[in-house]
mmCIF file of N, CA and C in Angstrom:
data_model
loop_
_atom_site.group_PDB
_atom_site.id
_atom_site.type_symbol
_atom_site.label_atom_id
_atom_site.label_comp_id
_atom_site.label_asym_id
_atom_site.label_seq_id
_atom_site.Cartn_x
_atom_site.Cartn_y
_atom_site.Cartn_z
ATOM 1 N N UNK A 1468 -9.165 -11.714 18.191
ATOM 2 C CA UNK A 1468 -10.309 -11.716 17.303
ATOM 3 C C UNK A 1468 -10.474 -13.112 16.720
ATOM 4 N N UNK A 1469 -11.646 -13.669 16.859
ATOM 5 C CA UNK A 1469 -11.882 -14.976 16.248
ATOM 6 C C UNK A 1469 -12.392 -14.745 14.828
ATOM 7 N N UNK A 1470 -12.105 -15.696 13.996
ATOM 8 C CA UNK A 1470 -12.470 -15.556 12.595
ATOM 9 C C UNK A 1470 -13.390 -16.682 12.186
ATOM 10 N N UNK A 1471 -14.494 -16.304 11.591
ATOM 11 C CA UNK A 1471 -15.366 -17.264 10.935
ATOM 12 C C UNK A 1471 -14.979 -17.161 9.464
ATOM 13 N N UNK A 1472 -14.129 -18.073 8.987
ATOM 14 C CA UNK A 1472 -13.602 -17.905 7.628
ATOM 15 C C UNK A 1472 -14.669 -17.718 6.557
ATOM 16 N N UNK A 1473 -15.695 -18.542 6.554
ATOM 17 C CA UNK A 1473 -16.711 -18.417 5.519
ATOM 18 C C UNK A 1473 -17.454 -17.086 5.638
ATOM 19 N N UNK A 1474 -17.741 -16.683 6.861
ATOM 20 C CA UNK A 1474 -18.403 -15.395 7.075
ATOM 21 C C UNK A 1474 -17.543 -14.232 6.615
ATOM 22 N N UNK A 1475 -16.259 -14.296 6.905
ATOM 23 C CA UNK A 1475 -15.333 -13.239 6.482
ATOM 24 C C UNK A 1475 -15.190 -13.216 4.961
ATOM 25 N N UNK A 1476 -15.124 -14.384 4.347
ATOM 26 C CA UNK A 1476 -15.033 -14.459 2.883
ATOM 27 C C UNK A 1476 -16.261 -13.804 2.258
ATOM 28 N N UNK A 1477 -17.444 -14.172 2.732
ATOM 29 C CA UNK A 1477 -18.681 -13.610 2.178
ATOM 30 C C UNK A 1477 -18.746 -12.099 2.384
ATOM 31 N N UNK A 1478 -18.349 -11.656 3.584
ATOM 32 C CA UNK A 1478 -18.347 -10.221 3.879
ATOM 33 C C UNK A 1478 -17.413 -9.473 2.924
ATOM 34 N N UNK A 1479 -16.191 -9.969 2.769
ATOM 35 C CA UNK A 1479 -15.202 -9.305 1.903
ATOM 36 C C UNK A 1479 -15.654 -9.294 0.446
ATOM 37 N N UNK A 1480 -16.251 -10.386 -0.009
ATOM 38 C CA UNK A 1480 -16.765 -10.420 -1.384
ATOM 39 C C UNK A 1480 -17.883 -9.398 -1.587
ATOM 40 N N UNK A 1481 -18.773 -9.315 -0.614
ATOM 41 C CA UNK A 1481 -19.863 -8.346 -0.707
ATOM 42 C C UNK A 1481 -19.313 -6.924 -0.698
ATOM 43 N N UNK A 1482 -18.385 -6.658 0.215
ATOM 44 C CA UNK A 1482 -17.785 -5.331 0.315
ATOM 45 C C UNK A 1482 -17.060 -4.965 -0.980
ATOM 46 N N UNK A 1483 -16.252 -5.884 -1.481
ATOM 47 C CA UNK A 1483 -15.507 -5.637 -2.718
ATOM 48 C C UNK A 1483 -16.457 -5.408 -3.890
ATOM 49 N N UNK A 1484 -17.510 -6.208 -3.968
ATOM 50 C CA UNK A 1484 -18.483 -6.059 -5.057
ATOM 51 C C UNK A 1484 -19.187 -4.711 -4.993
ATOM 52 N N UNK A 1485 -19.495 -4.259 -3.783
ATOM 53 C CA UNK A 1485 -20.116 -2.939 -3.630
ATOM 54 C C UNK A 1485 -19.171 -1.839 -4.104
ATOM 55 N N UNK A 1486 -17.891 -1.956 -3.762
ATOM 56 C CA UNK A 1486 -16.912 -0.963 -4.226
ATOM 57 C C UNK A 1486 -16.787 -1.000 -5.748
ATOM 58 N N UNK A 1487 -16.803 -2.187 -6.329
ATOM 59 C CA UNK A 1487 -16.713 -2.302 -7.788
ATOM 60 C C UNK A 1487 -17.942 -1.680 -8.451
ATOM 61 N N UNK A 1488 -19.115 -1.945 -7.913
ATOM 62 C CA UNK A 1488 -20.341 -1.348 -8.458
ATOM 63 C C UNK A 1488 -20.284 0.175 -8.370
ATOM 64 N N UNK A 1489 -19.759 0.685 -7.256
ATOM 65 C CA UNK A 1489 -19.624 2.129 -7.073
ATOM 66 C C UNK A 1489 -18.654 2.704 -8.115
ATOM 67 N N UNK A 1490 -17.572 1.993 -8.361
ATOM 68 C CA UNK A 1490 -16.606 2.434 -9.375
ATOM 69 C C UNK A 1490 -17.249 2.456 -10.760
ATOM 70 N N UNK A 1491 -18.040 1.439 -11.057
ATOM 71 C CA UNK A 1491 -18.729 1.376 -12.354
ATOM 72 C C UNK A 1491 -19.675 2.574 -12.521
ATOM 73 N N UNK A 1492 -20.437 2.877 -11.474
ATOM 74 C CA UNK A 1492 -21.362 4.020 -11.535
ATOM 75 C C UNK A 1492 -20.594 5.329 -11.697
ATOM 76 N N UNK A 1493 -19.519 5.474 -10.934
ATOM 77 C CA UNK A 1493 -18.722 6.705 -11.001
ATOM 78 C C UNK A 1493 -18.132 6.902 -12.394
ATOM 79 N N UNK A 1494 -17.781 5.811 -13.048
ATOM 80 C CA UNK A 1494 -17.221 5.919 -14.400
ATOM 81 C C UNK A 1494 -18.244 6.534 -15.356
ATOM 82 N N UNK A 1495 -19.503 6.144 -15.215
ATOM 83 C CA UNK A 1495 -20.543 6.694 -16.099
ATOM 84 C C UNK A 1495 -20.768 8.185 -15.844
ATOM 85 N N UNK A 1496 -20.353 8.644 -14.657
ATOM 86 C CA UNK A 1496 -20.505 10.057 -14.292
ATOM 87 C C UNK A 1496 -19.233 10.862 -14.552
ATOM 88 N N UNK A 1497 -18.220 10.206 -15.109
ATOM 89 C CA UNK A 1497 -16.921 10.853 -15.352
ATOM 90 C C UNK A 1497 -16.268 11.349 -14.063
ATOM 91 N N UNK A 1498 -16.526 10.676 -12.965
ATOM 92 C CA UNK A 1498 -15.919 11.015 -11.672
ATOM 93 C C UNK A 1498 -14.692 10.128 -11.491
ATOM 94 N N UNK A 1499 -13.592 10.551 -12.088
ATOM 95 C CA UNK A 1499 -12.394 9.716 -12.146
ATOM 96 C C UNK A 1499 -11.806 9.428 -10.772
ATOM 97 N N UNK A 1500 -11.849 10.393 -9.878
ATOM 98 C CA UNK A 1500 -11.322 10.178 -8.525
ATOM 99 C C UNK A 1500 -12.126 9.095 -7.814
ATOM 100 N N UNK A 1501 -13.434 9.162 -7.913
ATOM 101 C CA UNK A 1501 -14.285 8.156 -7.266
ATOM 102 C C UNK A 1501 -14.066 6.776 -7.876
ATOM 103 N N UNK A 1502 -13.843 6.716 -9.178
ATOM 104 C CA UNK A 1502 -13.562 5.431 -9.826
ATOM 105 C C UNK A 1502 -12.292 4.835 -9.243
ATOM 106 N N UNK A 1503 -11.234 5.625 -9.195
ATOM 107 C CA UNK A 1503 -9.946 5.136 -8.698
ATOM 108 C C UNK A 1503 -10.062 4.701 -7.246
ATOM 109 N N UNK A 1504 -10.677 5.520 -6.420
ATOM 110 C CA UNK A 1504 -10.822 5.204 -5.000
ATOM 111 C C UNK A 1504 -11.608 3.911 -4.791
ATOM 112 N N UNK A 1505 -12.744 3.803 -5.440
ATOM 113 C CA UNK A 1505 -13.584 2.618 -5.266
ATOM 114 C C UNK A 1505 -12.955 1.373 -5.880
ATOM 115 N N UNK A 1506 -12.303 1.527 -7.016
ATOM 116 C CA UNK A 1506 -11.655 0.376 -7.654
ATOM 117 C C UNK A 1506 -10.509 -0.143 -6.788
ATOM 118 N N UNK A 1507 -9.748 0.763 -6.177
ATOM 119 C CA UNK A 1507 -8.654 0.334 -5.296
ATOM 120 C C UNK A 1507 -9.212 -0.480 -4.137
ATOM 121 N N UNK A 1508 -10.277 0.012 -3.526
ATOM 122 C CA UNK A 1508 -10.883 -0.710 -2.402
ATOM 123 C C UNK A 1508 -11.475 -2.044 -2.852
ATOM 124 N N UNK A 1509 -11.969 -2.108 -4.066
ATOM 125 C CA UNK A 1509 -12.489 -3.374 -4.591
ATOM 126 C C UNK A 1509 -11.367 -4.397 -4.705
ATOM 127 N N UNK A 1510 -10.262 -4.017 -5.330
ATOM 128 C CA UNK A 1510 -9.134 -4.938 -5.481
ATOM 129 C C UNK A 1510 -8.632 -5.386 -4.113
ATOM 130 N N UNK A 1511 -8.454 -4.442 -3.214
ATOM 131 C CA UNK A 1511 -7.983 -4.751 -1.856
ATOM 132 C C UNK A 1511 -8.874 -5.796 -1.192
ATOM 133 N N UNK A 1512 -10.168 -5.612 -1.280
ATOM 134 C CA UNK A 1512 -11.082 -6.521 -0.587
ATOM 135 C C UNK A 1512 -11.303 -7.839 -1.311
ATOM 136 N N UNK A 1513 -11.148 -7.874 -2.636
ATOM 137 C CA UNK A 1513 -11.166 -9.170 -3.319
ATOM 138 C C UNK A 1513 -9.963 -9.992 -2.861
ATOM 139 N N UNK A 1514 -8.817 -9.349 -2.718
ATOM 140 C CA UNK A 1514 -7.627 -10.050 -2.214
ATOM 141 C C UNK A 1514 -7.845 -10.525 -0.781
ATOM 142 N N UNK A 1515 -8.437 -9.680 0.043
ATOM 143 C CA UNK A 1515 -8.670 -10.042 1.445
ATOM 144 C C UNK A 1515 -9.706 -11.159 1.580
ATOM 145 N N UNK A 1516 -10.619 -11.271 0.636
ATOM 146 C CA UNK A 1516 -11.575 -12.385 0.656
ATOM 147 C C UNK A 1516 -10.837 -13.707 0.524
ATOM 148 N N UNK A 1517 -9.836 -13.744 -0.341
ATOM 149 C CA UNK A 1517 -9.039 -14.959 -0.513
ATOM 150 C C UNK A 1517 -8.201 -15.217 0.735
ATOM 151 N N UNK A 1518 -7.587 -14.190 1.264
ATOM 152 C CA UNK A 1518 -6.769 -14.331 2.475
ATOM 153 C C UNK A 1518 -7.596 -14.903 3.616
ATOM 154 N N UNK A 1519 -8.851 -14.472 3.716
ATOM 155 C CA UNK A 1519 -9.716 -14.879 4.827
ATOM 156 C C UNK A 1519 -9.961 -16.383 4.884
ATOM 157 N N UNK A 1520 -9.762 -17.079 3.786
ATOM 158 C CA UNK A 1520 -9.893 -18.536 3.804
ATOM 159 C C UNK A 1520 -8.840 -19.141 4.735
ATOM 160 N N UNK A 1521 -7.692 -18.487 4.810
ATOM 161 C CA UNK A 1521 -6.553 -19.025 5.542
ATOM 162 C C UNK A 1521 -6.295 -18.358 6.888
ATOM 163 N N UNK A 1522 -6.504 -17.042 6.965
ATOM 164 C CA UNK A 1522 -6.172 -16.295 8.185
ATOM 165 C C UNK A 1522 -6.865 -14.939 8.168
ATOM 166 N N UNK A 1523 -6.738 -14.221 9.273
ATOM 167 C CA UNK A 1523 -7.338 -12.894 9.379
ATOM 168 C C UNK A 1523 -6.602 -11.934 8.436
ATOM 169 N N UNK A 1524 -7.327 -11.261 7.564
ATOM 170 C CA UNK A 1524 -6.670 -10.308 6.663
ATOM 171 C C UNK A 1524 -6.071 -9.128 7.430
ATOM 172 N N UNK A 1525 -4.956 -8.644 6.931
ATOM 173 C CA UNK A 1525 -4.304 -7.478 7.510
ATOM 174 C C UNK A 1525 -5.164 -6.229 7.316
ATOM 175 N N UNK A 1526 -4.904 -5.205 8.123
ATOM 176 C CA UNK A 1526 -5.602 -3.935 7.959
ATOM 177 C C UNK A 1526 -4.941 -3.073 6.889
ATOM 178 N N UNK A 1527 -3.838 -3.516 6.365
ATOM 179 C CA UNK A 1527 -3.103 -2.765 5.348
ATOM 180 C C UNK A 1527 -3.928 -2.601 4.076
ATOM 181 N N UNK A 1528 -3.700 -1.493 3.386
ATOM 182 C CA UNK A 1528 -4.350 -1.304 2.088
ATOM 183 C C UNK A 1528 -3.618 -2.062 0.988
ATOM 184 N N UNK A 1529 -2.480 -2.664 1.338
ATOM 185 C CA UNK A 1529 -1.737 -3.493 0.392
ATOM 186 C C UNK A 1529 -1.562 -4.890 0.982
ATOM 187 N N UNK A 1530 -2.532 -5.776 0.745
ATOM 188 C CA UNK A 1530 -2.449 -7.133 1.289
ATOM 189 C C UNK A 1530 -1.621 -8.090 0.431
ATOM 190 N N UNK A 1531 -0.858 -7.568 -0.522
ATOM 191 C CA UNK A 1531 -0.142 -8.437 -1.464
ATOM 192 C C UNK A 1531 0.871 -9.346 -0.782
ATOM 193 N N UNK A 1532 1.630 -8.828 0.176
ATOM 194 C CA UNK A 1532 2.641 -9.679 0.823
ATOM 195 C C UNK A 1532 1.980 -10.786 1.637
ATOM 196 N N UNK A 1533 0.858 -10.485 2.269
ATOM 197 C CA UNK A 1533 0.132 -11.510 3.018
ATOM 198 C C UNK A 1533 -0.387 -12.579 2.059
ATOM 199 N N UNK A 1534 -0.889 -12.160 0.934
ATOM 200 C CA UNK A 1534 -1.391 -13.101 -0.067
ATOM 201 C C UNK A 1534 -0.259 -13.975 -0.610
ATOM 202 N N UNK A 1535 0.875 -13.383 -0.879
ATOM 203 C CA UNK A 1535 2.014 -14.155 -1.397
ATOM 204 C C UNK A 1535 2.520 -15.178 -0.381
ATOM 205 N N UNK A 1536 2.464 -14.832 0.902
ATOM 206 C CA UNK A 1536 2.882 -15.782 1.946
ATOM 207 C C UNK A 1536 1.987 -17.016 1.976
ATOM 208 N N UNK A 1537 0.775 -16.885 1.474
ATOM 209 C CA UNK A 1537 -0.181 -17.990 1.507
ATOM 210 C C UNK A 1537 -0.070 -18.918 0.301
ATOM 211 N N UNK A 1538 0.786 -18.583 -0.643
ATOM 212 C CA UNK A 1538 0.936 -19.419 -1.842
ATOM 213 C C UNK A 1538 1.221 -20.871 -1.500
ATOM 214 N N UNK A 1539 2.033 -21.098 -0.488
ATOM 215 C CA UNK A 1539 2.405 -22.475 -0.132
ATOM 216 C C UNK A 1539 1.242 -23.257 0.478
ATOM 217 N N UNK A 1540 0.229 -22.553 0.955
ATOM 218 C CA UNK A 1540 -0.923 -23.224 1.567
ATOM 219 C C UNK A 1540 -2.015 -23.562 0.552
ATOM 220 N N UNK A 1541 -1.926 -22.969 -0.612
ATOM 221 C CA UNK A 1541 -2.967 -23.154 -1.628
ATOM 222 C C UNK A 1541 -2.561 -24.240 -2.617
ATOM 223 N N UNK A 1542 -3.543 -24.875 -3.242
ATOM 224 C CA UNK A 1542 -3.223 -25.863 -4.280
ATOM 225 C C UNK A 1542 -2.375 -25.225 -5.388
ATOM 226 N N UNK A 1543 -1.429 -25.980 -5.900
ATOM 227 C CA UNK A 1543 -0.481 -25.437 -6.884
ATOM 228 C C UNK A 1543 -1.160 -24.918 -8.148
ATOM 229 N N UNK A 1544 -2.291 -25.510 -8.525
ATOM 230 C CA UNK A 1544 -2.959 -25.052 -9.746
ATOM 231 C C UNK A 1544 -3.567 -23.655 -9.604
ATOM 232 N N UNK A 1545 -3.614 -23.140 -8.376
ATOM 233 C CA UNK A 1545 -4.147 -21.796 -8.148
ATOM 234 C C UNK A 1545 -3.043 -20.761 -7.937
ATOM 235 N N UNK A 1546 -1.800 -21.209 -7.901
ATOM 236 C CA UNK A 1546 -0.678 -20.317 -7.577
ATOM 237 C C UNK A 1546 -0.578 -19.110 -8.501
ATOM 238 N N UNK A 1547 -0.706 -19.330 -9.784
ATOM 239 C CA UNK A 1547 -0.554 -18.201 -10.716
ATOM 240 C C UNK A 1547 -1.679 -17.186 -10.532
ATOM 241 N N UNK A 1548 -2.867 -17.661 -10.198
ATOM 242 C CA UNK A 1548 -4.001 -16.753 -9.961
ATOM 243 C C UNK A 1548 -3.777 -15.934 -8.692
ATOM 244 N N UNK A 1549 -3.293 -16.603 -7.640
ATOM 245 C CA UNK A 1549 -2.995 -15.895 -6.393
ATOM 246 C C UNK A 1549 -1.902 -14.855 -6.614
ATOM 247 N N UNK A 1550 -0.877 -15.224 -7.351
ATOM 248 C CA UNK A 1550 0.223 -14.295 -7.623
ATOM 249 C C UNK A 1550 -0.264 -13.094 -8.432
ATOM 250 N N UNK A 1551 -1.131 -13.338 -9.401
ATOM 251 C CA UNK A 1551 -1.667 -12.230 -10.200
ATOM 252 C C UNK A 1551 -2.526 -11.307 -9.347
ATOM 253 N N UNK A 1552 -3.334 -11.884 -8.467
ATOM 254 C CA UNK A 1552 -4.156 -11.077 -7.568
ATOM 255 C C UNK A 1552 -3.273 -10.249 -6.641
ATOM 256 N N UNK A 1553 -2.200 -10.839 -6.142
ATOM 257 C CA UNK A 1553 -1.256 -10.106 -5.286
ATOM 258 C C UNK A 1553 -0.617 -8.955 -6.059
ATOM 259 N N UNK A 1554 -0.275 -9.196 -7.308
ATOM 260 C CA UNK A 1554 0.315 -8.138 -8.139
ATOM 261 C C UNK A 1554 -0.660 -6.983 -8.313
ATOM 262 N N UNK A 1555 -1.912 -7.302 -8.591
ATOM 263 C CA UNK A 1555 -2.923 -6.251 -8.735
ATOM 264 C C UNK A 1555 -3.065 -5.449 -7.447
ATOM 265 N N UNK A 1556 -3.124 -6.144 -6.316
ATOM 266 C CA UNK A 1556 -3.265 -5.456 -5.027
ATOM 267 C C UNK A 1556 -2.090 -4.519 -4.780
ATOM 268 N N UNK A 1557 -0.895 -4.982 -5.100
ATOM 269 C CA UNK A 1557 0.303 -4.162 -4.921
ATOM 270 C C UNK A 1557 0.292 -2.945 -5.847
ATOM 271 N N UNK A 1558 -0.123 -3.150 -7.076
ATOM 272 C CA UNK A 1558 -0.142 -2.057 -8.056
ATOM 273 C C UNK A 1558 -1.122 -0.951 -7.682
ATOM 274 N N UNK A 1559 -2.278 -1.317 -7.144
ATOM 275 C CA UNK A 1559 -3.304 -0.302 -6.871
ATOM 276 C C UNK A 1559 -3.214 0.295 -5.474
ATOM 277 N N UNK A 1560 -2.488 -0.328 -4.568
ATOM 278 C CA UNK A 1560 -2.426 0.138 -3.179
ATOM 279 C C UNK A 1560 -2.027 1.610 -3.034
ATOM 280 N N UNK A 1561 -1.028 2.102 -3.767
ATOM 281 C CA UNK A 1561 -0.645 3.507 -3.600
ATOM 282 C C UNK A 1561 -1.761 4.496 -3.937
ATOM 283 N N UNK A 1562 -2.716 4.050 -4.731
ATOM 284 C CA UNK A 1562 -3.805 4.948 -5.119
ATOM 285 C C UNK A 1562 -4.755 5.236 -3.967
ATOM 286 N N UNK A 1563 -4.709 4.420 -2.908
ATOM 287 C CA UNK A 1563 -5.591 4.680 -1.764
ATOM 288 C C UNK A 1563 -5.327 6.074 -1.202
ATOM 289 N N UNK A 1564 -4.079 6.353 -0.915
ATOM 290 C CA UNK A 1564 -3.719 7.665 -0.375
ATOM 291 C C UNK A 1564 -3.823 8.775 -1.403
ATOM 292 N N UNK A 1565 -3.387 8.491 -2.631
ATOM 293 C CA UNK A 1565 -3.436 9.515 -3.683
ATOM 294 C C UNK A 1565 -4.871 9.921 -4.011
ATOM 295 N N UNK A 1566 -5.798 8.960 -3.984
ATOM 296 C CA UNK A 1566 -7.199 9.282 -4.285
ATOM 297 C C UNK A 1566 -7.834 10.097 -3.166
ATOM 298 N N UNK A 1567 -7.291 9.971 -1.968
ATOM 299 C CA UNK A 1567 -7.827 10.728 -0.833
ATOM 300 C C UNK A 1567 -7.158 12.096 -0.681
ATOM 301 N N UNK A 1568 -5.842 12.148 -0.871
ATOM 302 C CA UNK A 1568 -5.079 13.359 -0.553
ATOM 303 C C UNK A 1568 -4.379 14.004 -1.739
ATOM 304 N N UNK A 1569 -4.316 13.314 -2.856
ATOM 305 C CA UNK A 1569 -3.576 13.847 -3.987
ATOM 306 C C UNK A 1569 -2.087 13.711 -3.745
ATOM 307 N N UNK A 1570 -1.355 14.690 -4.176
ATOM 308 C CA UNK A 1570 0.093 14.746 -3.950
ATOM 309 C C UNK A 1570 0.407 16.104 -3.337
ATOM 310 N N UNK A 1571 0.250 16.224 -2.006
ATOM 311 C CA UNK A 1571 0.414 17.519 -1.340
ATOM 312 C C UNK A 1571 1.763 18.187 -1.605
ATOM 313 N N UNK A 1572 2.823 17.399 -1.681
ATOM 314 C CA UNK A 1572 4.150 17.992 -1.892
ATOM 315 C C UNK A 1572 4.260 18.686 -3.249
ATOM 316 N N UNK A 1573 3.416 18.278 -4.174
ATOM 317 C CA UNK A 1573 3.402 18.890 -5.507
ATOM 318 C C UNK A 1573 2.214 19.835 -5.687
ATOM 319 N N UNK A 1574 1.402 19.977 -4.624
ATOM 320 C CA UNK A 1574 0.245 20.858 -4.695
ATOM 321 C C UNK A 1574 -0.876 20.338 -5.573
ATOM 322 N N UNK A 1575 -0.926 19.005 -5.756
ATOM 323 C CA UNK A 1575 -1.937 18.403 -6.621
ATOM 324 C C UNK A 1575 -3.037 17.734 -5.810
ATOM 325 N N UNK A 1576 -4.265 18.069 -6.113
ATOM 326 C CA UNK A 1576 -5.400 17.385 -5.502
ATOM 327 C C UNK A 1576 -5.683 16.121 -6.318
ATOM 328 N N UNK A 1577 -6.503 15.217 -5.785
ATOM 329 C CA UNK A 1577 -6.842 14.025 -6.572
ATOM 330 C C UNK A 1577 -7.411 14.363 -7.955
ATOM 331 N N UNK A 1578 -8.229 15.397 -8.032
ATOM 332 C CA UNK A 1578 -8.819 15.777 -9.322
ATOM 333 C C UNK A 1578 -7.764 16.256 -10.317
ATOM 334 N N UNK A 1579 -6.644 16.759 -9.811
ATOM 335 C CA UNK A 1579 -5.548 17.171 -10.693
ATOM 336 C C UNK A 1579 -4.808 15.968 -11.275
ATOM 337 N N UNK A 1580 -4.857 14.852 -10.580
ATOM 338 C CA UNK A 1580 -4.048 13.681 -10.928
ATOM 339 C C UNK A 1580 -4.736 12.764 -11.931
ATOM 340 N N UNK A 1581 -6.000 12.460 -11.682
ATOM 341 C CA UNK A 1581 -6.660 11.388 -12.423
ATOM 342 C C UNK A 1581 -7.424 11.866 -13.647
ATOM 343 N N UNK A 1582 -7.310 11.063 -14.693
ATOM 344 C CA UNK A 1582 -8.022 11.283 -15.946
ATOM 345 C C UNK A 1582 -8.741 9.987 -16.321
ATOM 346 N N UNK A 1583 -9.469 10.037 -17.389
ATOM 347 C CA UNK A 1583 -10.260 8.886 -17.825
ATOM 348 C C UNK A 1583 -9.398 7.638 -17.988
ATOM 349 N N UNK A 1584 -8.188 7.787 -18.538
ATOM 350 C CA UNK A 1584 -7.312 6.628 -18.751
ATOM 351 C C UNK A 1584 -6.975 5.938 -17.431
ATOM 352 N N UNK A 1585 -6.686 6.746 -16.396
ATOM 353 C CA UNK A 1585 -6.380 6.178 -15.077
ATOM 354 C C UNK A 1585 -7.585 5.409 -14.549
ATOM 355 N N UNK A 1586 -8.743 6.033 -14.664
ATOM 356 C CA UNK A 1586 -9.965 5.413 -14.156
ATOM 357 C C UNK A 1586 -10.273 4.114 -14.897
ATOM 358 N N UNK A 1587 -10.119 4.127 -16.208
ATOM 359 C CA UNK A 1587 -10.398 2.926 -16.999
ATOM 360 C C UNK A 1587 -9.440 1.796 -16.627
ATOM 361 N N UNK A 1588 -8.173 2.125 -16.418
ATOM 362 C CA UNK A 1588 -7.183 1.123 -16.022
ATOM 363 C C UNK A 1588 -7.520 0.534 -14.655
ATOM 364 N N UNK A 1589 -7.876 1.384 -13.712
ATOM 365 C CA UNK A 1589 -8.221 0.898 -12.370
ATOM 366 C C UNK A 1589 -9.482 0.040 -12.405
ATOM 367 N N UNK A 1590 -10.447 0.436 -13.192
ATOM 368 C CA UNK A 1590 -11.680 -0.335 -13.311
ATOM 369 C C UNK A 1590 -11.391 -1.706 -13.915
ATOM 370 N N UNK A 1591 -10.541 -1.745 -14.892
ATOM 371 C CA UNK A 1591 -10.138 -3.015 -15.502
ATOM 372 C C UNK A 1591 -9.449 -3.918 -14.478
ATOM 373 N N UNK A 1592 -8.592 -3.346 -13.665
ATOM 374 C CA UNK A 1592 -7.899 -4.123 -12.634
ATOM 375 C C UNK A 1592 -8.877 -4.650 -11.587
ATOM 376 N N UNK A 1593 -9.862 -3.845 -11.225
ATOM 377 C CA UNK A 1593 -10.859 -4.290 -10.249
ATOM 378 C C UNK A 1593 -11.705 -5.432 -10.809
ATOM 379 N N UNK A 1594 -12.067 -5.331 -12.071
ATOM 380 C CA UNK A 1594 -12.832 -6.418 -12.705
ATOM 381 C C UNK A 1594 -12.004 -7.701 -12.757
ATOM 382 N N UNK A 1595 -10.732 -7.561 -13.073
ATOM 383 C CA UNK A 1595 -9.852 -8.734 -13.124
ATOM 384 C C UNK A 1595 -9.685 -9.329 -11.732
ATOM 385 N N UNK A 1596 -9.550 -8.487 -10.722
ATOM 386 C CA UNK A 1596 -9.416 -8.975 -9.346
ATOM 387 C C UNK A 1596 -10.650 -9.767 -8.933
ATOM 388 N N UNK A 1597 -11.819 -9.304 -9.342
ATOM 389 C CA UNK A 1597 -13.053 -10.034 -9.031
ATOM 390 C C UNK A 1597 -13.025 -11.415 -9.661
ATOM 391 N N UNK A 1598 -12.673 -11.476 -10.937
ATOM 392 C CA UNK A 1598 -12.627 -12.768 -11.636
ATOM 393 C C UNK A 1598 -11.615 -13.707 -10.985
ATOM 394 N N UNK A 1599 -10.458 -13.176 -10.633
ATOM 395 C CA UNK A 1599 -9.425 -13.999 -9.993
ATOM 396 C C UNK A 1599 -9.885 -14.505 -8.633
ATOM 397 N N UNK A 1600 -10.439 -13.611 -7.822
ATOM 398 C CA UNK A 1600 -10.891 -14.002 -6.484
ATOM 399 C C UNK A 1600 -11.971 -15.077 -6.575
ATOM 400 N N UNK A 1601 -12.917 -14.901 -7.472
ATOM 401 C CA UNK A 1601 -13.983 -15.892 -7.617
ATOM 402 C C UNK A 1601 -13.429 -17.233 -8.083
ATOM 403 N N UNK A 1602 -12.475 -17.204 -8.995
ATOM 404 C CA UNK A 1602 -11.866 -18.445 -9.477
ATOM 405 C C UNK A 1602 -11.102 -19.156 -8.359
ATOM 406 N N UNK A 1603 -10.316 -18.405 -7.609
ATOM 407 C CA UNK A 1603 -9.539 -18.999 -6.514
ATOM 408 C C UNK A 1603 -10.466 -19.522 -5.425
ATOM 409 N N UNK A 1604 -11.435 -18.716 -5.026
ATOM 410 C CA UNK A 1604 -12.342 -19.136 -3.956
ATOM 411 C C UNK A 1604 -13.157 -20.353 -4.367
ATOM 412 N N UNK A 1605 -13.563 -20.403 -5.608
ATOM 413 C CA UNK A 1605 -14.271 -21.578 -6.104
ATOM 414 C C UNK A 1605 -13.350 -22.795 -6.075
ATOM 415 N N UNK A 1606 -12.112 -22.609 -6.509
ATOM 416 C CA UNK A 1606 -11.137 -23.694 -6.505
ATOM 417 C C UNK A 1606 -10.803 -24.205 -5.118
ATOM 418 N N UNK A 1607 -10.940 -23.324 -4.132
ATOM 419 C CA UNK A 1607 -10.697 -23.709 -2.738
ATOM 420 C C UNK A 1607 -11.954 -24.271 -2.079
ATOM 421 N N UNK A 1608 -13.071 -24.222 -2.792
ATOM 422 C CA UNK A 1608 -14.329 -24.701 -2.231
ATOM 423 C C UNK A 1608 -14.964 -23.723 -1.264
ATOM 424 N N UNK A 1609 -14.488 -22.471 -1.273
ATOM 425 C CA UNK A 1609 -15.019 -21.468 -0.347
ATOM 426 C C UNK A 1609 -16.308 -20.844 -0.856
ATOM 427 N N UNK A 1610 -16.505 -20.874 -2.166
ATOM 428 C CA UNK A 1610 -17.762 -20.404 -2.761
ATOM 429 C C UNK A 1610 -18.117 -21.368 -3.877
ATOM 430 N N UNK A 1611 -19.358 -21.379 -4.229
ATOM 431 C CA UNK A 1611 -19.794 -22.208 -5.350
ATOM 432 C C UNK A 1611 -19.449 -21.484 -6.633
ATOM 433 N N UNK A 1612 -19.090 -22.205 -7.651
ATOM 434 C CA UNK A 1612 -18.742 -21.607 -8.943
ATOM 435 C C UNK A 1612 -19.835 -20.705 -9.449
ATOM 436 N N UNK A 1613 -19.440 -19.625 -10.075
ATOM 437 C CA UNK A 1613 -20.413 -18.652 -10.582
ATOM 438 C C UNK A 1613 -20.783 -18.988 -11.994
#
């Protein structure tokens, strides 16, 4: 697969932003499962937008290790931002499966698991991931400052 880095960055940013917007709408509807699911995908794709500057993003729902491997390739002044974005991606990754399947071994559906507090936390993480990705991408010259 050949990669057009700028095209992939723009695609991932658009995809992540759409997931974040969906999470925001779901929050107003008190649909906590949809908030968690969409927010997780937003964080994942904001991280993958940054990864795309350097290499093809993994298909994993947890791109944190790939992002951390790229720390040495990025300017040092962006290291803490990249590390924070990787931490967010790692923290929210398990919610991908839980938001889809719940916890079958415990007989819990996603609706049994998530409450407003969970949704608010995930939404906050997705918003932070957006800010971090935009800051890093701007610092790398991959996007113009917002």
